[in-house]
Short mmCIF file of C-alpha atoms and ligand atoms in Angstrom, two decimals:
data_model
loop_
_atom_site.label_atom_id
_atom_site.label_comp_id
_atom_site.label_asym_id
_atom_site.label_seq_id
_atom_site.Cartn_x
_atom_site.Cartn_y
_atom_site.Cartn_z
CA MET G 1327 89.89 -131.47 -27.91
CA LYS G 1328 89.48 -129.73 -24.53
CA LYS G 1329 86.30 -130.19 -22.56
CA VAL G 1330 85.25 -126.78 -21.29
CA CYS G 1331 82.72 -125.70 -18.66
CA ILE G 1332 81.51 -122.09 -18.40
CA VAL G 1333 80.31 -121.19 -14.91
CA GLY G 1334 78.15 -118.06 -14.94
CA ALA G 1335 77.18 -118.63 -18.58
CA SER G 1336 73.92 -116.60 -18.44
CA GLY G 1337 75.74 -113.31 -17.90
CA PHE G 1338 77.30 -110.96 -20.44
CA THR G 1339 80.83 -112.32 -20.32
CA GLY G 1340 79.50 -115.89 -20.08
CA GLY G 1341 77.51 -115.27 -23.28
CA GLU G 1342 80.63 -113.99 -25.00
CA LEU G 1343 82.61 -117.02 -23.86
CA LEU G 1344 79.92 -119.20 -25.44
CA ARG G 1345 79.97 -117.20 -28.70
CA ILE G 1346 83.76 -117.37 -28.97
CA LEU G 1347 84.25 -120.95 -27.82
CA LEU G 1348 81.53 -122.25 -30.17
CA GLN G 1349 83.85 -121.07 -32.98
CA HIS G 1350 86.95 -122.66 -31.41
CA ARG G 1351 88.11 -125.82 -33.18
CA GLY G 1352 89.86 -127.30 -30.15
CA VAL G 1353 86.98 -127.01 -27.68
CA GLU G 1354 83.90 -128.98 -26.76
CA ILE G 1355 81.62 -127.05 -24.39
CA VAL G 1356 80.39 -129.68 -21.94
CA CYS G 1357 78.54 -127.40 -19.55
CA ALA G 1358 77.17 -123.89 -19.17
CA THR G 1359 75.79 -123.03 -15.76
CA SER G 1360 72.98 -120.81 -14.55
CA ARG G 1361 70.98 -120.98 -11.35
CA ARG G 1362 68.12 -118.91 -12.79
CA PHE G 1363 67.88 -120.62 -16.19
CA LYS G 1364 68.85 -124.24 -15.45
CA GLY G 1365 67.15 -126.60 -17.93
CA GLU G 1366 66.66 -123.77 -20.45
CA TYR G 1367 68.31 -123.58 -23.90
CA VAL G 1368 71.18 -121.10 -23.81
CA TYR G 1369 69.84 -119.35 -26.94
CA ARG G 1370 66.76 -118.28 -24.98
CA VAL G 1371 69.07 -116.09 -22.85
CA HIS G 1372 71.60 -115.35 -25.61
CA PRO G 1373 69.40 -115.07 -28.73
CA ASN G 1374 72.45 -114.38 -30.96
CA LEU G 1375 73.41 -118.04 -30.42
CA ARG G 1376 70.14 -119.47 -31.78
CA GLY G 1377 70.95 -122.07 -34.43
CA PHE G 1378 74.55 -122.44 -33.28
CA THR G 1379 74.04 -124.64 -30.21
CA GLN G 1380 71.44 -126.85 -28.57
CA LEU G 1381 73.22 -126.61 -25.21
CA LYS G 1382 71.06 -126.16 -22.10
CA PHE G 1383 72.03 -124.45 -18.85
CA VAL G 1384 72.73 -126.66 -15.84
CA GLU G 1385 72.78 -125.87 -12.12
CA PRO G 1386 76.28 -124.71 -11.07
CA SER G 1387 78.23 -127.16 -8.91
CA ILE G 1388 81.82 -128.19 -8.41
CA ASP G 1389 80.92 -131.75 -9.42
CA VAL G 1390 79.56 -130.59 -12.77
CA ALA G 1391 82.61 -128.39 -13.38
CA LEU G 1392 84.99 -131.25 -12.55
CA LYS G 1393 83.77 -133.15 -15.64
CA ALA G 1394 85.65 -130.60 -17.74
CA ASP G 1395 89.38 -130.21 -18.41
CA VAL G 1396 89.10 -126.45 -18.28
CA VAL G 1397 86.70 -124.16 -16.40
CA PHE G 1398 86.00 -120.54 -17.23
CA LEU G 1399 84.54 -118.71 -14.23
CA ALA G 1400 82.39 -115.73 -15.26
CA LEU G 1401 81.14 -115.06 -11.75
CA PRO G 1402 80.87 -111.88 -9.66
CA HIS G 1403 83.85 -110.84 -7.55
CA GLY G 1404 83.91 -112.75 -4.30
CA GLU G 1405 82.25 -115.85 -5.81
CA SER G 1406 85.15 -117.29 -7.82
CA VAL G 1407 87.28 -117.57 -4.70
CA LYS G 1408 84.81 -120.24 -3.49
CA TRP G 1409 85.42 -122.33 -6.62
CA VAL G 1410 89.07 -121.92 -7.52
CA PRO G 1411 90.85 -123.88 -4.73
CA LYS G 1412 88.84 -127.09 -5.27
CA LEU G 1413 89.12 -126.92 -9.05
CA TYR G 1414 92.83 -126.15 -8.90
CA GLU G 1415 93.52 -129.01 -6.45
CA SER G 1416 91.66 -131.40 -8.76
CA GLY G 1417 93.94 -130.51 -11.66
CA VAL G 1418 91.35 -128.63 -13.70
CA ALA G 1419 92.73 -125.53 -15.44
CA VAL G 1420 90.88 -122.39 -14.36
CA PHE G 1421 90.43 -119.09 -16.19
CA ASP G 1422 88.81 -116.68 -13.77
CA LEU G 1423 87.22 -113.54 -15.20
CA SER G 1424 86.62 -111.98 -11.78
CA ALA G 1425 89.14 -109.99 -9.76
CA ASP G 1426 89.53 -112.70 -7.10
CA PHE G 1427 93.05 -113.78 -8.14
CA ARG G 1428 94.39 -110.70 -9.94
CA LEU G 1429 96.17 -108.95 -7.08
CA LYS G 1430 99.36 -110.43 -5.64
CA ASP G 1431 99.06 -108.68 -2.27
CA PRO G 1432 96.46 -110.46 -0.08
CA ASN G 1433 95.85 -107.23 1.88
CA ALA G 1434 94.91 -105.36 -1.30
CA TYR G 1435 91.54 -107.18 -1.23
CA VAL G 1436 90.68 -105.40 2.00
CA GLU G 1437 91.44 -101.98 0.56
CA TRP G 1438 90.11 -102.35 -2.98
CA TYR G 1439 87.37 -104.99 -2.71
CA LYS G 1440 86.27 -104.33 0.89
CA TRP G 1441 86.86 -107.94 1.93
CA PRO G 1442 86.64 -108.24 5.73
CA GLN G 1443 90.04 -109.92 5.87
CA PRO G 1444 93.02 -110.45 3.57
CA HIS G 1445 92.74 -112.95 0.71
CA PRO G 1446 92.37 -116.45 2.24
CA TYR G 1447 94.58 -118.17 -0.37
CA PRO G 1448 97.84 -116.18 -0.61
CA ASP G 1449 99.66 -119.19 -2.10
CA LEU G 1450 97.20 -119.41 -4.97
CA LEU G 1451 97.51 -115.66 -5.54
CA GLN G 1452 101.21 -116.20 -6.18
CA LYS G 1453 100.53 -119.15 -8.51
CA ALA G 1454 97.88 -117.30 -10.53
CA VAL G 1455 99.14 -115.81 -13.79
CA TYR G 1456 97.85 -112.34 -14.62
CA GLY G 1457 96.34 -113.20 -17.97
CA GLN G 1458 97.37 -110.29 -20.15
CA PRO G 1459 98.88 -112.26 -23.04
CA GLU G 1460 101.14 -109.58 -24.53
CA LEU G 1461 102.80 -108.98 -21.15
CA HIS G 1462 102.76 -112.49 -19.64
CA ARG G 1463 103.01 -114.79 -22.64
CA ASP G 1464 105.81 -116.99 -21.26
CA GLU G 1465 104.15 -117.47 -17.86
CA LEU G 1466 100.88 -118.43 -19.55
CA VAL G 1467 102.35 -121.46 -21.30
CA GLY G 1468 100.98 -124.46 -19.37
CA ALA G 1469 99.29 -122.22 -16.75
CA LYS G 1470 96.67 -123.89 -14.55
CA LEU G 1471 95.26 -120.78 -12.90
CA VAL G 1472 94.80 -117.58 -14.86
CA ALA G 1473 93.37 -114.35 -13.48
CA VAL G 1474 91.90 -112.59 -16.49
CA PRO G 1475 92.54 -108.81 -16.18
CA GLY G 1476 89.81 -106.25 -15.62
CA CYS G 1477 88.35 -104.53 -18.64
CA MET G 1478 89.41 -100.91 -18.00
CA ALA G 1479 92.66 -102.19 -16.54
CA THR G 1480 93.38 -103.99 -19.81
CA ALA G 1481 93.05 -100.84 -21.90
CA SER G 1482 94.97 -98.71 -19.39
CA ILE G 1483 97.86 -101.15 -18.93
CA LEU G 1484 98.36 -101.93 -22.61
CA MET G 1485 98.26 -98.22 -23.42
CA LEU G 1486 100.87 -97.26 -20.81
CA ALA G 1487 103.05 -100.39 -20.77
CA PRO G 1488 105.53 -99.15 -23.41
CA LEU G 1489 106.05 -95.92 -21.45
CA ALA G 1490 106.52 -97.84 -18.20
CA LYS G 1491 108.93 -100.31 -19.75
CA PHE G 1492 111.07 -97.71 -21.52
CA GLY G 1493 111.43 -95.40 -18.52
CA LEU G 1494 109.10 -92.58 -19.52
CA LEU G 1495 106.97 -92.50 -16.37
CA SER G 1496 108.14 -89.77 -14.01
CA ASP G 1497 107.16 -89.28 -10.38
CA THR G 1498 104.05 -87.42 -11.51
CA PRO G 1499 101.31 -90.07 -11.74
CA PRO G 1500 99.91 -90.50 -15.26
CA VAL G 1501 96.29 -89.36 -15.49
CA VAL G 1502 94.00 -91.92 -17.09
CA ASP G 1503 90.50 -91.01 -18.18
CA ALA G 1504 88.32 -94.00 -19.09
CA LYS G 1505 84.92 -94.24 -20.79
CA ILE G 1506 82.88 -97.41 -20.67
CA GLY G 1507 79.58 -98.69 -22.06
CA SER G 1508 76.68 -100.11 -20.08
CA SER G 1509 77.57 -103.81 -20.57
CA GLY G 1510 80.50 -103.21 -18.23
CA ALA G 1511 78.00 -103.43 -15.37
CA GLY G 1512 76.97 -106.99 -16.30
CA ALA G 1513 73.52 -108.34 -17.15
CA GLU G 1514 72.17 -107.66 -13.68
CA GLY G 1515 73.06 -104.00 -13.32
CA SER G 1516 71.54 -101.68 -10.73
CA VAL G 1517 68.80 -99.13 -11.27
CA VAL G 1518 71.20 -96.61 -12.84
CA ASP G 1519 71.86 -99.14 -15.56
CA LEU G 1520 68.23 -99.07 -16.73
CA HIS G 1521 67.66 -97.51 -20.16
CA SER G 1522 65.99 -94.38 -18.72
CA PHE G 1523 69.04 -93.59 -16.64
CA ARG G 1524 71.67 -94.80 -19.02
CA THR G 1525 70.58 -93.16 -22.30
CA TYR G 1526 72.42 -89.87 -23.03
CA VAL G 1527 74.56 -90.51 -19.98
CA VAL G 1528 78.09 -89.13 -19.62
CA ARG G 1529 79.00 -89.26 -15.95
CA PRO G 1530 81.97 -90.16 -13.77
CA TYR G 1531 81.80 -92.98 -11.27
CA GLU G 1532 84.20 -93.98 -8.51
CA PRO G 1533 86.33 -91.04 -9.70
CA VAL G 1534 89.27 -91.37 -7.31
CA HIS G 1535 89.32 -94.93 -5.94
CA HIS G 1536 88.19 -97.33 -8.65
CA ARG G 1537 89.22 -100.96 -8.04
CA HIS G 1538 91.08 -101.31 -11.30
CA ILE G 1539 93.71 -98.87 -10.01
CA ALA G 1540 95.16 -101.71 -7.93
CA GLU G 1541 95.90 -103.99 -10.87
CA ILE G 1542 96.99 -101.16 -13.17
CA GLU G 1543 99.54 -100.01 -10.59
CA GLN G 1544 100.62 -103.61 -9.92
CA GLU G 1545 101.38 -104.22 -13.59
CA LEU G 1546 102.96 -100.86 -14.41
CA THR G 1547 105.15 -101.10 -11.30
CA ARG G 1548 106.38 -104.51 -12.48
CA LEU G 1549 107.19 -103.17 -15.93
CA ALA G 1550 108.82 -99.94 -14.73
CA GLY G 1551 110.83 -101.67 -11.99
CA ARG G 1552 109.76 -99.01 -9.51
CA LYS G 1553 106.56 -97.96 -7.78
CA VAL G 1554 104.07 -96.43 -10.22
CA ARG G 1555 100.87 -94.72 -9.15
CA ILE G 1556 98.13 -93.58 -11.47
CA ALA G 1557 95.27 -91.08 -11.28
CA PHE G 1558 92.35 -92.98 -12.79
CA THR G 1559 88.81 -91.72 -13.38
CA PRO G 1560 86.21 -93.77 -15.27
CA HIS G 1561 83.04 -92.43 -16.90
CA ALA G 1562 79.84 -94.19 -17.91
CA VAL G 1563 78.88 -93.21 -21.46
CA ASP G 1564 75.94 -93.95 -23.74
CA ILE G 1565 77.23 -96.98 -25.62
CA VAL G 1566 76.50 -100.66 -24.96
CA ARG G 1567 79.99 -102.02 -25.56
CA GLY G 1568 83.40 -100.52 -25.58
CA ILE G 1569 86.08 -98.82 -23.53
CA PHE G 1570 88.14 -95.83 -24.51
CA THR G 1571 91.04 -94.70 -22.33
CA THR G 1572 93.12 -91.55 -22.64
CA GLY G 1573 96.38 -91.31 -20.72
CA HIS G 1574 98.17 -88.03 -19.97
CA VAL G 1575 101.80 -88.68 -19.14
CA TYR G 1576 103.96 -85.70 -18.13
CA VAL G 1577 107.56 -86.53 -18.98
CA GLU G 1578 110.91 -84.96 -18.14
CA LYS G 1579 112.11 -85.19 -21.73
CA LEU G 1580 109.68 -85.56 -24.60
CA PRO G 1581 110.49 -88.60 -26.76
CA SER G 1582 110.51 -88.26 -30.53
CA GLU G 1583 107.70 -89.73 -32.56
CA THR G 1584 110.12 -92.31 -33.95
CA ASP G 1585 111.04 -93.35 -30.40
CA MET G 1586 107.39 -93.76 -29.53
CA TRP G 1587 106.80 -96.03 -32.50
CA ARG G 1588 109.89 -97.99 -31.51
CA TYR G 1589 108.63 -98.47 -27.92
CA TYR G 1590 105.21 -99.67 -29.00
CA ARG G 1591 106.61 -101.95 -31.68
CA ALA G 1592 109.20 -103.41 -29.31
CA LEU G 1593 106.46 -104.54 -26.96
CA TYR G 1594 103.70 -105.41 -29.39
CA GLY G 1595 105.39 -106.01 -32.73
CA ASP G 1596 104.58 -109.73 -32.65
CA SER G 1597 101.02 -109.36 -31.35
CA LYS G 1598 98.18 -110.63 -33.51
CA PHE G 1599 95.69 -108.34 -31.86
CA ILE G 1600 97.35 -104.98 -31.22
CA ARG G 1601 97.15 -102.29 -33.88
CA ILE G 1602 98.93 -98.96 -33.54
CA VAL G 1603 96.56 -96.39 -34.98
CA LYS G 1604 98.24 -93.08 -35.76
CA ASP G 1605 97.56 -92.08 -39.30
CA ARG G 1606 97.83 -88.86 -41.28
CA LEU G 1607 95.05 -89.79 -43.69
CA GLY G 1608 91.72 -91.60 -43.61
CA ILE G 1609 88.55 -91.19 -41.58
CA SER G 1610 89.90 -92.69 -38.34
CA ARG G 1611 93.37 -91.42 -37.44
CA TYR G 1612 93.41 -92.42 -33.77
CA PRO G 1613 91.87 -95.40 -31.98
CA ASN G 1614 88.08 -95.53 -32.05
CA VAL G 1615 85.85 -97.94 -30.15
CA LYS G 1616 83.69 -98.25 -33.26
CA TYR G 1617 86.38 -100.21 -35.12
CA VAL G 1618 87.13 -102.87 -32.52
CA LEU G 1619 83.64 -103.94 -31.46
CA GLY G 1620 82.96 -107.67 -31.29
CA THR G 1621 86.67 -108.49 -31.55
CA ASN G 1622 89.72 -109.12 -29.41
CA ILE G 1623 91.60 -106.26 -31.08
CA VAL G 1624 93.28 -103.50 -29.07
CA ASP G 1625 93.78 -100.22 -30.91
CA LEU G 1626 96.50 -98.08 -29.37
CA GLY G 1627 97.64 -94.59 -30.32
CA PHE G 1628 99.53 -91.59 -29.04
CA GLU G 1629 100.25 -87.92 -29.66
CA LEU G 1630 103.05 -85.68 -28.42
CA ASP G 1631 102.47 -82.29 -26.79
CA PRO G 1632 105.78 -80.33 -26.79
CA ARG G 1633 104.08 -77.32 -25.15
CA LEU G 1634 103.53 -79.23 -21.89
CA ASN G 1635 106.05 -82.08 -22.25
CA ARG G 1636 103.08 -84.40 -22.36
CA VAL G 1637 102.58 -87.74 -24.07
CA VAL G 1638 98.91 -88.44 -24.70
CA THR G 1639 98.05 -92.11 -25.17
CA PHE G 1640 94.85 -93.78 -26.36
CA ALA G 1641 93.34 -97.26 -26.25
CA ALA G 1642 90.08 -98.65 -27.61
CA ILE G 1643 88.79 -102.14 -26.82
CA ASP G 1644 85.55 -104.09 -26.62
CA ASN G 1645 85.06 -104.59 -22.87
CA LEU G 1646 83.31 -107.96 -23.24
CA VAL G 1647 85.79 -109.43 -25.72
CA ARG G 1648 89.26 -107.94 -25.18
CA GLY G 1649 88.26 -106.79 -21.71
CA ALA G 1650 86.99 -110.24 -20.65
CA ALA G 1651 86.00 -113.32 -22.70
CA GLY G 1652 88.31 -112.80 -25.69
CA GLN G 1653 91.33 -112.13 -23.54
CA ALA G 1654 90.43 -115.22 -21.48
CA VAL G 1655 90.35 -117.36 -24.63
CA GLN G 1656 93.60 -115.81 -25.91
CA ALA G 1657 95.24 -116.75 -22.58
CA PHE G 1658 93.66 -120.23 -22.75
CA ASN G 1659 95.06 -120.70 -26.27
CA ILE G 1660 98.57 -119.88 -25.08
CA ALA G 1661 98.22 -122.04 -21.98
CA MET G 1662 96.97 -125.05 -23.95
CA GLY G 1663 99.19 -124.70 -27.02
CA PHE G 1664 96.51 -123.64 -29.52
CA PRO G 1665 97.20 -120.90 -32.07
CA GLU G 1666 96.85 -117.67 -30.09
CA ASP G 1667 94.02 -116.41 -32.27
CA GLU G 1668 91.98 -119.63 -32.45
CA GLY G 1669 88.30 -118.67 -32.10
CA LEU G 1670 89.26 -114.99 -32.15
CA ARG G 1671 89.71 -114.17 -35.81
CA GLN G 1672 86.66 -111.92 -36.20
CA ILE G 1673 87.13 -108.79 -38.31
CA PRO G 1674 85.35 -105.73 -36.82
CA ILE G 1675 81.98 -104.96 -38.39
CA ALA G 1676 81.46 -101.59 -40.10
CA PRO G 1677 79.44 -99.50 -40.48
CA LEU G 1678 77.93 -100.03 -37.07
N1 NAP L 2447 80.94 -106.98 -18.03
C1 NAP L 2447 82.21 -106.69 -18.32
O1 NAP L 2447 82.49 -105.83 -19.18
C2 NAP L 2447 83.33 -107.39 -17.61
C3 NAP L 2447 84.62 -107.21 -18.10
C4 NAP L 2447 85.70 -107.83 -17.44
C5 NAP L 2447 85.46 -108.62 -16.33
N2 NAP L 2447 84.19 -108.78 -15.87
C6 NAP L 2447 84.01 -109.63 -14.70
O2 NAP L 2447 83.49 -110.88 -15.14
C7 NAP L 2447 82.62 -111.43 -14.15
C8 NAP L 2447 81.25 -111.67 -14.80
O3 NAP L 2447 80.76 -110.41 -15.27
P1 NAP L 2447 79.43 -110.28 -16.14
O4 NAP L 2447 79.40 -108.89 -16.63
O5 NAP L 2447 79.32 -111.39 -17.10
O6 NAP L 2447 78.34 -110.46 -14.98
P2 NAP L 2447 76.81 -110.84 -15.13
O7 NAP L 2447 76.32 -110.51 -16.49
O8 NAP L 2447 76.11 -110.24 -13.96
O9 NAP L 2447 76.82 -112.44 -14.96
C9 NAP L 2447 77.15 -113.07 -13.76
C10 NAP L 2447 76.92 -114.56 -13.90
O10 NAP L 2447 77.26 -115.20 -12.68
C11 NAP L 2447 76.20 -116.06 -12.28
N3 NAP L 2447 76.19 -116.05 -10.81
C12 NAP L 2447 76.02 -114.95 -10.00
N4 NAP L 2447 76.15 -115.30 -8.71
C13 NAP L 2447 76.41 -116.64 -8.69
C14 NAP L 2447 76.62 -117.59 -7.66
N5 NAP L 2447 76.63 -117.22 -6.37
N6 NAP L 2447 76.85 -118.88 -8.01
C15 NAP L 2447 76.84 -119.27 -9.30
N7 NAP L 2447 76.62 -118.42 -10.34
C16 NAP L 2447 76.40 -117.12 -10.03
C17 NAP L 2447 74.96 -115.51 -12.93
O11 NAP L 2447 74.10 -116.56 -13.27
P3 NAP L 2447 72.73 -117.01 -12.61
O12 NAP L 2447 72.27 -115.89 -11.71
O13 NAP L 2447 71.84 -117.23 -13.78
O14 NAP L 2447 73.12 -118.25 -11.90
C18 NAP L 2447 75.50 -114.95 -14.23
O15 NAP L 2447 75.58 -115.98 -15.21
C19 NAP L 2447 82.58 -110.40 -13.02
O16 NAP L 2447 83.50 -110.76 -12.03
C20 NAP L 2447 82.99 -109.11 -13.71
O17 NAP L 2447 83.54 -108.15 -12.86
C21 NAP L 2447 83.13 -108.20 -16.49
#
């Protein structure tokens, strides 16, 4: 039984960590932190958990976290970096949901996260495992510091990884269009995340320099074995949960449909969570956010466009589960030797 502490447990991803880990048979949650709600029952902030736990929030501190074997950090970017070195040195395993340990290049934090100077712990950056289980499974075994990937990065990378690995990416950067629901902004969003501004919304944001570009390029470059750049534009849309990404990849020679299936199966054939959705019949023939919500499932799909020598790729995930808490628990399961899907066996709900 692993003793787990969730730091930042009052937020959206913290709430999802609680929901998932309460169903995990190898975990005892020994602390859940919140500065604002310390002393309060967690179900008062996460009403879906009423009846499932009598846990109360506690004030966040390193001392409290050190009572656990494993700490999940669900903190804003720039906060985790204050916690990780001390926890890591003390031998506590850390799963960080922020971006603070995702990028290998210390200087990238200046460009993409506007830090005033390069990352202060370049050694820890090298030790951190990028926690995308399907692409880093071997490194995750026994890992002590895991940087859980960003939500839109997760969908984009998993969607394009087979093309990167099997040499389909040309010098023309793939174009990735992403759509994301309001929970992507966290529980303390800005004014544009209020209902009046968010309802009916379909709008781009950070259209040419979104932070997730850095980790998407880092991972696709690693897989392709040469520098990959992507054109990435996210959009806020009127859903609470979910991410849908569409990738447009212009290729020199169009692969056959059989090849495409082969590439995806070669990479993901043994995955418990990845479904390739490309069907000729039925009411949902390509990935659809609707059929992954509340789960750690990734639905991937593709279509071929011989007119333009274009491969179109699709991914649908739940940003809070596969894009954050679920992926963190999947990585934790691999690191600690639990079945990879422990705590994550939910079947998507429908109709929804
Ligand atoms: N939302 C998503 O879809 C998503 C997906 C992937 C990754 N992420 C990343 O996951 C992290 C958490 O995101 P979220 O959406 O859960 O954010 P959130 O809803 O805003 O929650 C942030 C949490 O951090 C706590 N916190 C904030 N500042 C703190 C500080 N200085 N010291 C201690 N605790 C502090 C807050 O608690 P109190 O104020 O109550 O103390 C709250 O529990 C972020 O780095 C985010 O980028 C989010």
